[in-house]
Amino acid sequence: MPGLFIGGATLADGTRTDLLIRDGVFVDPAAVHRDDERVDAEGLLALPGLVDPHTHLREPGREDAETVATGTLAAARGGFTAVHAMANLSPVTDTRAAAERLQAIARADASAQVVVVGALSRGLAGEELADLDGLHAAGVTMFSDDGRCLMNARLMREAFDLIRTFDGVLAQHCQDHNLAGATACCHECSISHELGLEGWPSVAESSIIARDVELAAYTGARYHACHISTAESVEVIRWAKRRGLPVTAEVMPHHLLLETALVRTGDTVYKVNPPLRTAEHVEAVRAGLADGTIDMVGTDHAPHAAQDKAKPFPEASPGMLGLEQALGVVIQTMVGPGRLTWADVAERMSYAPARLTRLAGQGRPVAVGEPANLVLVDPESARVVDRENTASKSRNNPYDGLLLPDPVVMTVWAGRVTYRR
Ligand code: DOR
Ligand code: ZN
């Protein structure tokens, strides 16, 4: 097999280097051979392959909205070499057999590593624990009822006690259902009142995180707060970290860029859980990501079929696409304004999410001897997002029509080119 020679790339720390990939590994570039393919990376950054801690792939169950094949192609187009596949599938990933079925689909179809996330509760019903031991036997280390908040504190405690025994992590979808009705569909503020929509108060998020942090402290287990979106949540995570607790948090691109005023358009593409917030919250999550309180960026890539979005706002399915624009949004909101360096981007979008589930072979530096997971980035490239230009099966792209950085030139997963512009 010919190798891949990448000439003159710049690493996250600013050093310039040639790279040579052979048999899935970075090797000494001096060993380049005339049969090797050559790519000119002058002016391009070589970052470690991105790792998404939070992806919805929809297979099995809603293959009309996304499949493992299309979702991981979207991941590759976004510079990702691994995604964590959330359990809210049909059937739910709540047994060893379900996890192994999904792993088998991924082996056949995927353009990025698929890390299976197991459910916390059986059927995501929040009433009894899923088969966490069986899921762990299938290699699962992260457990989440994402899409729903696990409200029952006793079940949370039981889950923490079990998960701790195998150094797993409990990832919570932080939204207290008791603080909002079934029709809650956006952020509670003057805009929701003006539009006559029921809102989610910000305290529905931060109060759950505070409770969970106490349970994590009491049990000694690892806790991960999914898609945090409010200033108060950032404060709670800050407090947990000051106490030295094994707590991590993620923020999504849409919460870094978009505001709840977009709900005034009536376009259900802007409906998402947790909801888009106000400018003060957006600033708080940016500041939290900049100072490391928020450990990582996830996408919450949530494809939905057109008919599930073509409904009145309170009834439309929540969720938006994220994989293909995630890095562009992070550049726009964080790197451009000088709030994150490229080394910080590697940490927040590759190393930290890989550490979350102790992934071997992902979230490693671009260096000789390491597995060849790589994204080549053009920091100057920008274009208007066109929701039709996508690998996803769905079109619920909240960035459609926006001019954004368009950085991904090439993605390499385990030595194999999974995307090339
Ligand atoms: O908006 C959301 N959509 N939030 C979630 O937590 C789940 C996701 C989905 O699966 O559609
Ligand atoms: Zn969620």
JSON list of C-alpha atoms and ligand atoms in Angstrom, two decimals, residues 54 146-147 173 227 273 300, ligand 2:
[
{"chain": "A", "resi": 54, "resn": "HIS", "atom": "CA", "xyz": [-22.31, 13.50, 21.57]},
{"chain": "A", "resi": 146, "resn": "ASP", "atom": "CA", "xyz": [-29.68, 11.67, 26.51]},
{"chain": "A", "resi": 147, "resn": "GLY", "atom": "CA", "xyz": [-32.77, 13.19, 25.01]},
{"chain": "A", "resi": 173, "resn": "HIS", "atom": "CA", "xyz": [-29.09, 15.43, 29.77]},
{"chain": "A", "resi": 227, "resn": "HIS", "atom": "CA", "xyz": [-24.67, 20.36, 26.32]},
{"chain": "A", "resi": 273, "resn": "ASN", "atom": "CA", "xyz": [-33.04, 20.81, 23.82]},
{"chain": "A", "resi": 300, "resn": "ASP", "atom": "CA", "xyz": [-25.44, 17.07, 19.55]},
{"chain": "B", "resi": 2, "resn": "ZN", "atom": "ZN", "xyz": [-29.28, 15.85, 25.12]}
]
